[in-house]
C-alpha cells in the first residue's frame, strides 16, 4: 500500500504505538512521549547536549544501493556520533521524515525497523518528530538529546598534546566507492543485507562484482563487507575513558584533515601529522588497489568514518597506551577494547603533514563540504 | 554569489559569528553554542519540552509567493507554537537547512534574517544545526527546546469542560487562497513585504489583483494583508493564564476539527461544537465571498492558524470570561489582551457538530493530512 493511501494520521498512530513502549534509556524520565505537541521529560543530568543532522536523497544517500533499513539505522548513528564526540551519552531522539506519497508502506516500516535497531544499540528512546511528505526527494533529520558530566569540546587542545584517532580511516569512503561500482544484482543483495546479522549473505556470497573503468572485477566479500557496513550502517561508540582525559575531541565525519583543522581553529593551535601513522585497514589497502584508488586519499579526505579524533596531554595516568608502537588498546566503557593510534602532535602554530619520506607539506582542509562537491 | 562558490564551511562560520552573540533567552545557561559537535547547556528548568517540525518545498511552501525571509520566520513560529501549546516557553532552537548549490547567497542570508526576526520575538537562541545541500527541493527543519512548569497535554479534557479557541480561524488558509490566485506582479510585491513593518507596502498599495475562475478581481489590501501575514509569517503566542487552568490544549495546525478530534481521542471523551460560534474574521468573510469560498470550510479544515484550542472546567476563578457572549477578552502574559471564544463543550462520548439551524451531524476529522492531499 502507498503512504498516500494510509495517510499521515494512521502512520503516526502506528509509530506512536510502536515506540511509546518503554525502551532502554540511560537518563531522564519521560513524562509525555510521542503524540502530543511536544515531548516532556525531566532533565537527564545537570547539563544537556543537543545535536541535529539531516540526510537528503541524492546528496547523503542513494537508494540504488541503500535500503530504508540501512538509512534509518545510519540516521541515528550519525547523530549519536556527535553526542559521543562531546563525551556524552545519547538519551532521547526526535525524527523528521519526508517521504513521497507513492512511497510503499514497506519502505516506511523498514526505515523504522532500522531506526529501531539503532535505538536498541545506543539505548535511545524515540520521543517525537514529524511525518511529512515531499514531492521528489526524500529528506530526513534527527535530533538527539544527550546527558554528559565532563564534556569535551574542540577547543581545548594544547601545544604538546598527542593526537589520537580511534579505529581505522578510509573504510567508509572505500565502502562507498565499492557500492558505486557494484553491478546492479549485487547492489540489490547489499540492500537486503542486515549488517548486524553476521550470517547473511556471507555464508553463500563469497565475491562481489564491480565495474572498474568498464572492466568487470571481483572483490572478496569478506574484505568488502566491513567497508560497506562502515558506509551504510556505521556503529559508533562512546569514547570511554578518553572522555575523562581528552583535551579536545571531534568525530571524523567530513574527513580527517578538515576535522583536525576544526580542532586547530577552535583551540587556536597548530598540528603536525605523520602520514605514515594514519591507521588504514588491510581491507582498504587491498580493495583500493583493485579499484585503482589511493588509500591515503580515502583515509585523509574520505569522511564518514565516525571515528573519534582526540588529543591527550603527553603524560596521562590511568590510560594504558603502548608508546613503542603508534597504536595501543584501551578499555572503553562499552566495548571492551578499542584500537587507538597516535598520528601526531599539537603545535603552537604550524600546521604540517610529514610524508613517509620525511618531507613536510602544509596541512590543508581536504574533505567533504556541502555545495563544494558541485564545483 | 552561489552557495556552491561560498562552501559549507564559510556559511557555517558566518552563522556561528552572527548567532553566537548573546540573544535574549528566558532560561538555561549556554555552555557550548554553535560550532561544536553538539550544544551544551544547563537545564532551563526541572522539566524540558522538545518539539520538531519540518517544511519541504512544494508541500509546505511555494517559492512563487514566499520569500526566504518569510520562510525562515515561519519555520521558527510553527515550532514555537508547539511549545506554547504545551504551556511552555521556547528557549533554544536548532536548525537544519538544505538548499541547492545554485541557491544565491541572498536567499541564504534572507532566510536567516527571517530566522533572526523570529528569534527576537520569541526570545529564542539559536544553538546549532546542520547546513546541508539538496539536489532539487529545499527542505528545512527546526527543533525547539523549551521550559515549562505546569504543562498541558491533549489528554486532560473532562466531560462538561468548555472548549475555547483563541483568535479567529480560517485566516491562514484564506491567506493561502489569496496567494495562489494573485497575479505574478503582486506575488512579487508580497515576497518583498516584511509583515512586521507596518508601513510597507500598505501606504502605496491599496489593491491586490487576483484571478478567480479566469476573471480578474481586486481585493482591498487592508483586508487581505492580515490574512496573508497569518499564512506567511504567523506570530504565535504563549497561552498566558490559560496554561494554569486548561485541562487540555493543542495548537490548531492541521484544522480545527482534526485537531479537536486529537484532543477527544487522547482524553477519551467526545465534543459538541456549535458551528455558529466558530470565530471567523470579517476579512475572511469578505474575501471568501469574492473568491467564491465557504468561510466555514476555511475555518474548520483550513489549518495553519496556530491558534490555541483548549478546554476549561465550567467554573473557573481568576480568569474573566464574558459569559453572556461566546467571546471575551483575557489578559495574557505577553500580549496584554487576547480574544477567546467558547465554541462548545466536552461530552462523555458523542462527537457532534450543531449547525446554525440546530441540526446535528457527526464531527469528522476534516483538515490537512500529509500524503492525503495526493489522493
XYZ file of C-alpha atoms in Angstrom:
750
model
C 0.000 0.000 0.000
C 1.239 3.508 -0.776
C 1.716 6.046 2.025
C -0.850 8.352 0.419
C -3.465 5.642 0.862
C -2.596 5.112 4.511
C -2.372 8.803 5.426
C -0.321 10.678 7.990
C -2.613 10.041 10.946
C -2.515 6.257 10.679
C 1.246 6.300 10.174
C 1.656 8.488 13.241
C -0.575 6.202 15.259
C 1.500 3.208 14.211
C 4.763 4.895 15.241
C 3.242 6.055 18.482
C 2.089 2.556 19.436
C 5.362 1.015 18.429
C 7.759 3.437 20.085
C 5.843 4.668 23.128
C 6.652 1.365 24.759
C 9.371 1.722 27.292
C 12.730 1.237 25.621
C 16.049 1.136 27.434
C 17.373 4.610 28.052
C 20.057 5.868 30.349
C 18.720 9.020 31.945
C 15.792 11.357 32.277
C 12.221 10.328 32.964
C 9.718 10.595 30.161
C 6.607 12.479 31.226
C 4.946 12.895 27.825
C 6.148 10.743 24.912
C 5.250 10.612 21.232
C 1.958 12.119 20.130
C 1.427 15.467 21.853
C 2.515 18.914 20.677
C 5.896 18.397 22.330
C 7.606 15.757 24.437
C 8.106 16.463 28.135
C 10.883 14.879 30.156
C 12.901 15.511 33.253
C 16.496 16.631 32.780
C 18.759 13.637 32.247
C 21.521 15.436 34.197
C 22.760 18.898 35.087
C 23.984 19.518 31.599
C 22.210 18.670 28.387
C 23.657 18.015 24.965
C 21.681 18.531 21.780
C 22.749 17.809 18.226
C 20.895 17.579 14.934
C 21.837 16.311 11.487
C 19.991 15.756 8.261
C 20.250 13.384 5.302
C 18.879 14.233 1.865
C 18.353 11.959 -1.108
C 20.990 12.182 -3.810
C 23.394 14.005 -1.507
C 23.703 11.863 1.620
C 22.257 8.650 0.303
C 21.488 6.839 -2.904
C 18.576 4.432 -2.883
C 20.154 2.400 -5.693
C 22.386 0.766 -3.111
C 20.886 1.750 0.239
C 17.876 0.110 1.840
C 15.439 2.077 4.006
C 16.527 -0.100 6.937
C 20.165 0.897 6.474
C 19.128 4.531 6.032
C 17.159 4.665 9.281
C 19.995 2.990 11.119
C 22.593 5.428 9.783
C 20.462 8.482 10.571
C 20.554 7.518 14.243
C 24.258 6.636 14.197
C 25.480 9.899 12.667
C 23.615 11.853 15.324
C 24.734 9.587 18.171
C 28.285 10.109 16.936
C 28.067 13.842 17.653
C 26.917 13.181 21.216
C 29.749 10.691 21.785
C 32.198 13.204 20.314
C 31.324 15.527 23.210
C 31.891 12.711 25.704
C 28.148 12.373 26.320
C 25.542 9.644 26.196
C 22.555 9.802 23.846
C 19.221 9.583 25.675
C 16.298 10.779 23.539
C 15.818 11.134 19.800
C 13.374 13.123 17.629
C 12.882 12.344 13.940
C 11.687 14.242 10.902
C 10.861 12.135 7.882
C 9.713 13.348 4.476
C 8.837 10.597 2.029
C 6.802 10.673 -1.173
C 3.105 9.912 -1.373
C 3.811 6.960 -3.642
C 6.386 5.502 -1.268
C 5.434 1.948 -0.267
C 4.481 1.226 3.295
C 7.228 -1.431 3.323
C 9.771 1.338 2.788
C 8.319 3.309 5.686
C 8.314 0.285 8.015
C 11.799 -0.874 7.021
C 13.082 2.629 7.674
C 11.625 2.486 11.175
C 12.965 -1.056 11.633
C 16.419 0.393 11.006
C 15.694 3.224 13.440
C 14.554 0.670 15.989
C 17.699 -1.475 15.667
C 19.861 1.584 16.190
C 17.828 2.759 19.201
C 18.461 -0.597 20.886
C 22.202 -0.377 20.276
C 22.509 3.163 21.621
C 19.942 2.859 24.418
C 17.977 5.697 22.856
C 14.279 6.368 23.129
C 12.220 7.957 20.339
C 10.158 10.786 21.816
C 8.685 12.612 18.851
C 9.043 14.048 15.410
C 7.232 14.894 12.246
C 5.961 12.611 9.490
C 5.797 14.784 6.432
C 5.599 14.405 2.692
C 7.812 15.633 -0.095
C 7.343 15.727 -3.857
C 10.529 14.233 -5.294
C 13.470 13.807 -2.944
C 13.340 12.211 0.464
C 14.727 14.138 3.376
C 15.336 13.059 6.962
C 16.667 14.680 10.071
C 17.164 13.640 13.645
C 17.822 15.489 16.859
C 19.390 13.724 19.821
C 19.273 14.921 23.411
C 22.133 13.593 25.476
C 23.469 13.714 29.000
C 27.031 14.476 29.983
C 29.111 15.005 33.091
C 32.509 16.053 31.758
C 32.121 17.232 28.185
C 34.939 17.660 25.678
C 34.841 20.380 23.037
C 37.029 21.051 20.015
C 38.597 23.990 21.778
C 40.918 22.568 24.445
C 43.916 21.158 22.546
C 47.290 22.439 23.853
C 50.705 22.510 22.193
C 52.493 19.283 23.075
C 49.275 17.225 23.256
C 49.350 13.985 21.285
C 46.721 13.500 18.574
C 44.886 10.160 18.561
C 42.373 8.537 16.299
C 40.188 5.531 17.124
C 39.903 2.627 14.692
C 40.903 2.976 11.071
C 40.187 5.647 8.473
C 39.012 5.451 4.881
C 36.825 2.397 5.445
C 33.566 4.252 4.879
C 34.640 6.074 1.734
C 36.205 2.890 0.362
C 32.877 1.187 1.070
C 31.114 3.932 -0.868
C 33.498 3.512 -3.794
C 32.680 -0.217 -3.851
C 28.942 0.483 -3.746
C 29.113 2.918 -6.652
C 30.871 0.322 -8.797
C 28.772 -2.741 -7.899
C 26.812 -4.427 -10.654
C 23.090 -3.958 -10.186
C 22.384 -7.500 -8.948
C 24.970 -7.134 -6.198
C 23.575 -3.715 -5.215
C 20.283 -5.499 -4.623
C 21.989 -8.134 -2.484
C 23.639 -5.456 -0.367
C 20.283 -3.680 0.093
C 18.842 -6.880 1.580
C 21.772 -7.235 3.945
C 21.291 -6.510 7.636
C 24.902 -5.954 8.575
C 24.105 -6.623 12.214
C 23.365 -10.282 11.491
C 26.606 -11.983 10.681
C 25.333 -14.960 8.723
C 23.758 -13.289 5.727
C 24.831 -13.264 2.943
C 28.425 -14.091 3.819
C 27.805 -17.807 4.002
C 26.536 -18.013 0.448
C 28.080 -14.940 -1.135
C 31.836 -15.014 -1.491
C 32.500 -12.488 -4.260
C 31.078 -9.104 -5.226
C 31.202 -7.940 -8.817
C 32.275 -4.397 -9.585
C 32.906 -2.440 -12.746
C 36.205 -0.527 -12.752
C 36.986 1.527 -15.861
C 34.491 -0.532 -17.894
C 36.125 -3.789 -16.747
C 34.433 -6.374 -14.555
C 36.382 -7.265 -11.430
C 35.623 -9.333 -8.349
C 36.074 -8.464 -4.691
C 36.341 -10.881 -1.799
C 33.088 -10.446 0.113
C 34.839 -10.848 3.488
C 37.113 -7.918 2.649
C 34.408 -5.713 1.171
C 31.637 -6.315 3.703
C 33.124 -4.444 6.698
C 33.859 -1.444 4.472
C 30.350 -1.383 3.024
C 28.924 -1.763 6.516
C 31.006 1.202 7.713
C 29.426 3.289 4.988
C 25.825 2.086 5.131
C 25.383 1.155 8.771
C 28.140 2.650 10.898
C 28.024 1.689 14.564
C 29.518 4.467 16.643
C 30.981 4.233 20.134
C 31.292 6.163 23.328
C 34.880 7.387 23.779
C 35.063 5.588 27.117
C 37.981 6.610 29.346
C 39.241 9.102 26.796
C 36.336 11.370 27.604
C 37.795 11.903 31.082
C 41.249 12.791 29.856
C 40.913 14.275 26.376
C 41.685 17.980 25.988
C 39.707 18.134 22.728
C 37.613 15.752 20.647
C 35.689 15.627 17.354
C 34.157 12.836 15.306
C 35.656 12.427 11.863
C 32.620 12.938 9.684
C 33.844 15.154 6.853
C 37.443 13.927 6.594
C 40.454 13.628 8.903
C 42.205 16.811 7.793
C 39.121 19.034 7.591
C 38.022 17.883 11.048
C 41.514 18.205 12.531
C 41.657 21.773 11.243
C 38.384 22.463 13.041
C 40.067 21.388 16.278
C 43.116 23.539 15.489
C 40.980 26.585 14.643
C 38.828 26.294 17.751
C 41.795 25.534 20.008
C 43.910 28.237 18.370
C 46.810 25.854 17.824
C 48.568 24.003 15.005
C 49.223 20.320 14.341
C 51.914 18.071 12.937
C 50.612 14.852 11.391
C 52.688 11.857 10.299
C 51.077 10.451 7.184
C 52.639 7.024 7.718
C 50.985 6.714 11.117
C 47.424 7.171 9.845
C 45.692 3.848 10.523
C 44.445 2.212 7.335
C 42.927 -1.249 7.372
C 44.237 -4.079 5.247
C 40.826 -4.266 3.603
C 41.087 -0.650 2.438
C 44.635 -1.194 1.139
C 43.640 -4.331 -0.752
C 40.388 -3.048 -2.222
C 41.751 0.411 -3.069
C 44.431 -1.385 -5.089
C 41.804 -3.298 -7.082
C 39.686 -0.182 -7.601
C 42.721 1.912 -8.534
C 42.304 4.337 -5.616
C 44.816 5.908 -3.235
C 44.190 4.525 0.268
C 45.759 7.598 1.901
C 43.437 9.889 -0.017
C 40.455 7.839 1.213
C 41.790 7.996 4.771
C 42.513 11.720 4.967
C 39.606 13.141 2.994
C 37.024 10.380 2.583
C 34.897 11.275 5.570
C 32.018 9.469 7.254
C 34.269 7.173 9.260
C 32.732 8.463 12.517
C 35.907 7.603 14.379
C 36.913 9.908 17.218
C 39.861 12.258 16.859
C 41.059 13.456 20.260
C 44.046 14.990 21.956
C 45.672 13.899 25.215
C 48.405 15.586 27.231
C 51.738 13.789 26.632
C 51.741 12.223 30.106
C 48.459 10.623 31.103
C 47.952 8.335 34.040
C 45.275 5.668 34.125
C 45.184 5.099 30.393
C 47.486 2.443 29.059
C 48.955 3.347 25.707
C 51.706 1.304 24.162
C 54.244 4.012 23.387
C 56.618 1.796 21.466
C 54.219 1.465 18.588
C 51.891 4.124 17.274
C 48.847 2.165 18.398
C 47.616 0.570 21.564
C 44.494 -0.929 23.075
C 42.463 0.800 25.693
C 39.422 -0.301 27.635
C 36.263 1.603 26.881
C 33.017 1.798 28.793
C 31.026 -0.130 26.247
C 33.138 -2.215 24.030
C 35.840 -3.949 25.972
C 38.773 -2.745 23.969
C 39.406 -0.465 21.089
C 42.353 0.428 18.909
C 43.701 3.940 19.065
C 46.600 5.349 17.116
C 48.772 8.356 17.799
C 49.082 10.183 14.486
C 50.927 13.321 15.537
C 51.014 16.176 17.996
C 49.613 19.617 18.576
C 51.973 22.505 17.794
C 51.744 26.171 18.800
C 51.048 27.395 15.263
C 52.437 25.437 12.356
C 50.137 23.038 10.560
C 52.105 20.453 8.644
C 51.926 16.947 7.301
C 55.092 14.820 7.362
C 55.147 12.447 4.434
C 56.593 8.931 4.703
C 59.844 10.192 3.135
C 60.143 12.842 5.854
C 59.200 15.796 3.648
C 56.805 18.372 5.086
C 53.774 19.967 3.415
C 51.017 22.266 4.620
C 48.015 20.673 6.336
C 45.010 21.607 4.206
C 41.328 21.049 4.856
C 40.635 18.248 2.449
C 37.296 16.592 2.961
C 33.638 16.832 2.289
C 31.952 20.215 2.170
C 28.352 20.672 1.198
C 27.924 22.661 -2.013
C 31.646 22.259 -2.636
C 31.149 18.930 -4.374
C 29.250 20.683 -7.133
C 32.162 22.851 -8.156
C 27.362 34.521 -5.393
C 26.035 30.951 -5.387
C 26.219 28.814 -2.246
C 28.414 26.281 -4.042
C 31.017 29.001 -4.540
C 30.941 30.020 -0.899
C 31.004 26.489 0.540
C 29.593 24.997 3.704
C 32.464 25.978 5.991
C 32.244 29.700 5.252
C 28.458 29.637 5.580
C 28.756 27.884 8.933
C 31.344 30.390 10.091
C 29.036 33.246 9.130
C 26.114 31.744 11.053
C 28.319 30.999 14.011
C 29.594 34.584 14.222
C 26.151 36.034 13.754
C 24.209 33.891 16.200
C 26.755 33.047 18.875
C 26.266 36.559 20.203
C 24.148 36.580 23.296
C 20.497 36.867 22.332
C 17.662 37.248 24.804
C 16.568 33.923 26.147
C 14.476 33.029 29.116
C 16.176 30.111 30.807
C 19.145 27.781 30.798
C 22.773 28.838 30.544
C 24.598 28.157 27.322
C 27.890 26.370 27.930
C 28.766 25.490 24.320
C 26.955 27.263 21.488
C 27.026 26.888 17.711
C 30.008 25.199 16.113
C 30.951 22.110 18.125
C 29.695 18.547 17.682
C 26.747 19.331 19.952
C 25.491 22.241 22.015
C 25.816 22.052 25.793
C 23.519 23.930 28.141
C 22.235 23.754 31.663
C 18.643 22.632 32.126
C 16.261 25.550 31.709
C 14.033 24.075 34.437
C 13.071 20.779 36.037
C 11.116 19.732 33.015
C 12.151 20.099 29.405
C 9.969 20.313 26.319
C 11.213 19.339 22.883
C 9.389 19.603 19.582
C 10.474 19.366 15.968
C 8.788 20.181 12.666
C 9.877 20.273 9.084
C 8.948 22.235 5.959
C 9.553 20.904 2.451
C 9.389 22.771 -0.847
C 6.224 22.239 -2.846
C 4.396 20.773 0.156
C 4.741 23.318 2.963
C 5.822 26.313 0.937
C 5.842 27.664 -2.577
C 8.666 29.997 -3.509
C 6.473 31.669 -6.149
C 4.844 33.665 -3.374
C 7.045 33.108 -0.337
C 10.314 34.897 0.333
C 13.191 33.194 2.151
C 12.743 35.751 4.938
C 9.104 34.764 5.418
C 10.063 31.096 5.245
C 12.701 31.370 7.961
C 10.305 33.303 10.148
C 7.523 30.748 9.750
C 9.811 27.794 10.442
C 10.512 29.244 13.888
C 6.869 30.169 14.546
C 5.398 26.755 13.770
C 7.827 25.141 16.170
C 7.319 27.771 18.880
C 3.600 27.155 18.537
C 4.023 23.541 19.676
C 5.911 24.647 22.769
C 3.227 27.243 23.611
C 0.546 24.593 23.061
C 2.071 22.667 25.973
C 2.034 25.806 28.134
C 5.793 26.177 27.878
C 8.291 28.808 26.817
C 10.693 28.292 23.927
C 14.346 28.698 24.924
C 16.743 27.185 22.390
C 16.413 26.323 18.715
C 18.340 24.033 16.342
C 18.001 24.308 12.570
C 18.541 22.014 9.623
C 18.661 23.673 6.235
C 19.057 22.007 2.853
C 19.341 24.388 -0.088
C 20.633 23.856 -3.602
C 24.186 24.548 -4.703
C 22.958 27.171 -7.147
C 20.937 28.977 -4.470
C 22.025 32.613 -4.197
C 23.739 33.804 -1.054
C 20.993 36.469 -0.754
C 18.445 33.691 -0.361
C 20.523 32.104 2.388
C 21.003 35.407 4.233
C 17.355 36.468 3.875
C 16.298 33.113 5.259
C 18.488 33.687 8.310
C 17.224 37.280 8.577
C 13.735 35.823 8.921
C 15.020 33.315 11.485
C 16.648 36.175 13.357
C 13.478 38.301 13.444
C 11.530 35.378 14.840
C 14.189 34.585 17.458
C 13.892 38.144 18.773
C 10.121 37.893 19.041
C 10.161 34.570 20.876
C 13.273 35.215 22.972
C 14.886 32.167 21.419
C 18.563 31.472 20.969
C 19.986 29.503 18.028
C 22.358 26.858 19.379
C 23.168 24.639 16.428
C 22.093 22.756 13.369
C 23.187 21.480 10.032
C 23.784 23.357 6.784
C 23.331 20.805 4.080
C 22.694 20.663 0.362
C 19.948 19.098 -1.680
C 19.583 18.488 -5.407
C 16.137 19.827 -6.291
C 13.770 20.605 -3.428
C 14.616 22.646 -0.381
C 13.937 21.150 2.989
C 14.106 22.699 6.440
C 13.508 21.531 9.954
C 13.777 23.044 13.388
C 13.867 21.638 16.887
C 12.957 23.805 19.858
C 13.876 23.101 23.457
C 11.502 24.730 25.907
C 10.994 25.103 29.615
C 7.735 24.545 31.443
C 6.381 24.468 34.979
C 2.795 23.318 34.553
C 2.407 21.650 31.178
C -0.869 20.946 29.436
C -1.318 17.886 27.227
C -4.108 16.862 24.873
C -5.213 14.214 27.320
C -6.919 16.018 30.197
C -10.294 17.194 28.834
C -13.264 16.155 31.017
C -16.963 15.908 30.152
C -18.560 19.256 30.958
C -15.414 21.265 30.165
C -15.956 24.207 27.840
C -13.992 24.303 24.587
C -12.256 27.580 23.726
C -10.318 28.855 20.777
C -8.051 31.911 20.710
C -8.358 34.453 17.908
C -10.124 33.638 14.666
C -9.938 30.642 12.356
C -9.593 30.353 8.600
C -7.360 33.402 8.268
C -4.285 31.450 7.254
C -6.000 29.236 4.689
C -7.872 32.227 3.281
C -4.498 33.974 3.009
C -3.160 30.958 1.124
C -6.138 31.020 -1.247
C -5.401 34.687 -1.982
C -1.713 33.955 -2.593
C -2.482 31.162 -5.044
C -4.705 33.478 -7.080
C -2.500 36.603 -7.076
C -1.223 37.888 -10.389
C 2.532 37.423 -10.695
C 3.436 41.084 -10.124
C 1.524 41.118 -6.845
C 3.139 37.845 -5.747
C 6.475 39.633 -6.130
C 5.227 42.554 -4.029
C 4.126 40.199 -1.270
C 7.517 38.465 -1.340
C 9.202 41.808 -0.634
C 6.848 42.523 2.261
C 8.145 42.283 5.814
C 4.840 41.914 7.587
C 6.405 43.052 10.844
C 6.919 46.571 9.491
C 3.570 48.237 9.186
C 4.372 50.892 6.616
C 5.271 48.808 3.598
C 3.610 48.416 1.154
C 0.277 49.405 2.645
C 0.901 53.102 2.192
C 1.328 52.796 -1.554
C -0.501 49.575 -2.313
C -4.251 49.671 -1.829
C -5.475 46.811 -4.046
C -4.255 43.303 -4.826
C -5.165 41.676 -8.126
C -6.339 38.081 -8.159
C -7.608 35.725 -10.808
C -10.808 33.896 -9.843
C -12.214 31.447 -12.386
C -10.261 33.181 -15.178
C -11.674 36.577 -14.153
C -9.556 39.421 -12.760
C -10.780 40.743 -9.411
C -9.392 43.193 -6.890
C -9.004 42.817 -3.141
C -8.668 45.601 -0.588
C -5.067 45.368 0.608
C -6.056 46.232 4.185
C -8.402 43.258 4.261
C -6.058 40.832 2.533
C -2.806 41.731 4.287
C -3.563 40.291 7.750
C -4.739 37.039 6.161
C -1.624 36.730 4.006
C 0.502 37.545 7.020
C -1.197 34.793 9.030
C -0.218 32.348 6.329
C 3.297 33.515 5.505
C 4.511 34.900 8.809
C 2.307 33.747 11.664
C 3.216 35.182 15.054
C 2.245 32.738 17.764
C 1.578 33.461 21.413
C 2.007 31.966 24.827
C -1.391 30.874 26.207
C -0.871 33.099 29.225
C -3.212 32.438 32.157
C -4.969 29.649 30.286
C -1.907 27.460 30.759
C -2.578 27.430 34.508
C -6.205 26.418 34.202
C -6.614 24.480 30.960
C -7.393 20.774 31.247
C -6.171 20.153 27.689
C -4.637 22.196 24.913
C -3.456 21.865 21.291
C -2.449 24.326 18.609
C -4.681 24.316 15.551
C -2.179 23.466 12.840
C -3.961 20.906 10.672
C -7.548 22.137 11.037
C -9.987 22.776 13.895
C -11.882 19.505 13.625
C -8.893 17.239 13.045
C -7.081 18.808 15.990
C -10.165 18.739 18.233
C -10.530 15.034 17.483
C -6.936 14.548 18.608
C -7.880 16.066 21.958
C -11.003 13.869 22.154
C -9.060 10.717 21.284
C -6.281 11.383 23.766
C -8.714 12.480 26.508
C -11.075 9.609 25.744
C -14.080 11.961 25.517
C -16.431 13.433 22.929
C -17.275 17.006 21.945
C -20.223 19.087 20.878
C -19.332 22.057 18.669
C -21.634 24.908 17.670
C -20.777 25.863 14.091
C -22.238 29.348 14.507
C -19.867 30.088 17.388
C -16.679 29.410 15.464
C -14.891 32.771 15.296
C -14.392 33.947 11.734
C -12.956 37.370 10.975
C -14.733 39.910 8.823
C -11.768 39.823 6.475
C -12.229 36.091 5.878
C -15.976 36.509 5.328
C -15.469 39.353 2.869
C -12.600 37.834 0.915
C -14.076 34.320 0.851
C -17.154 35.876 -0.759
C -15.051 37.458 -3.509
C -13.046 34.276 -4.054
C -16.192 32.138 -4.016
C -15.097 30.102 -0.984
C -17.009 28.886 2.077
C -15.659 30.721 5.152
C -16.797 27.905 7.474
C -14.899 25.331 5.420
C -11.767 27.501 5.693
C -12.287 27.840 9.442
C -12.875 24.189 10.290
C -10.467 22.469 7.922
C -8.101 25.118 6.596
C -5.343 24.593 9.139
C -2.164 26.557 9.887
C -3.960 29.132 12.031
C -1.739 28.269 15.011
C -4.440 29.409 17.393
C -4.775 27.527 20.662
C -7.685 25.192 21.265
C -8.103 24.473 24.968
C -10.618 23.237 27.470
C -11.522 24.778 30.832
C -13.713 23.396 33.607
C -17.131 25.159 33.506
C -16.392 27.183 36.653
C -13.004 28.851 36.662
C -11.895 31.523 39.087
C -9.286 34.118 38.250
C -9.990 34.195 34.535
C -12.538 36.715 33.402
C -14.708 35.384 30.612
C -17.741 37.279 29.435
C -20.341 34.528 29.643
C -23.124 36.489 28.032
C -21.449 36.349 24.667
C -19.468 33.481 23.249
C -16.298 35.536 23.358
C -14.391 37.562 25.881
C -11.018 39.179 26.444
C -8.472 37.798 28.799
C -5.088 39.132 29.855
C -2.178 37.056 28.712
C 1.421 37.068 29.831
C 2.786 38.584 26.657
C 0.216 40.396 24.738
C -2.000 42.445 27.001
C -5.288 41.019 25.872
C -6.489 38.365 23.534
C -9.830 37.233 22.207
C -11.059 33.791 23.136
C -14.299 32.178 22.069
C -16.232 29.326 23.600
C -17.230 27.075 20.697
C -18.760 24.132 22.544
C -18.269 21.636 25.314
C -16.711 18.273 26.034
C -19.154 15.342 26.180
C -18.655 11.839 27.572
C -18.753 10.136 24.176
C -20.773 11.722 21.416
C -18.939 13.825 18.853
C -21.303 16.169 17.079
C -21.467 19.466 15.276
C -24.568 21.623 15.740
C -25.316 23.584 12.590
C -26.710 27.123 12.707
C -30.212 25.723 12.050
C -29.889 23.456 15.097
C -29.396 20.218 13.160
C -26.711 17.828 14.383
C -24.096 15.977 12.331
C -21.115 13.812 13.193
C -17.824 15.576 13.985
C -15.348 14.335 11.401
C -11.621 14.922 11.130
C -11.502 17.370 8.284
C -8.150 19.035 7.840
C -4.705 18.648 6.443
C -3.047 15.250 6.406
C 0.264 14.614 4.762
C 0.012 12.194 1.811
C -3.750 12.609 1.949
C -3.672 15.640 -0.304
C -2.359 13.475 -3.115
C -5.385 11.213 -3.149
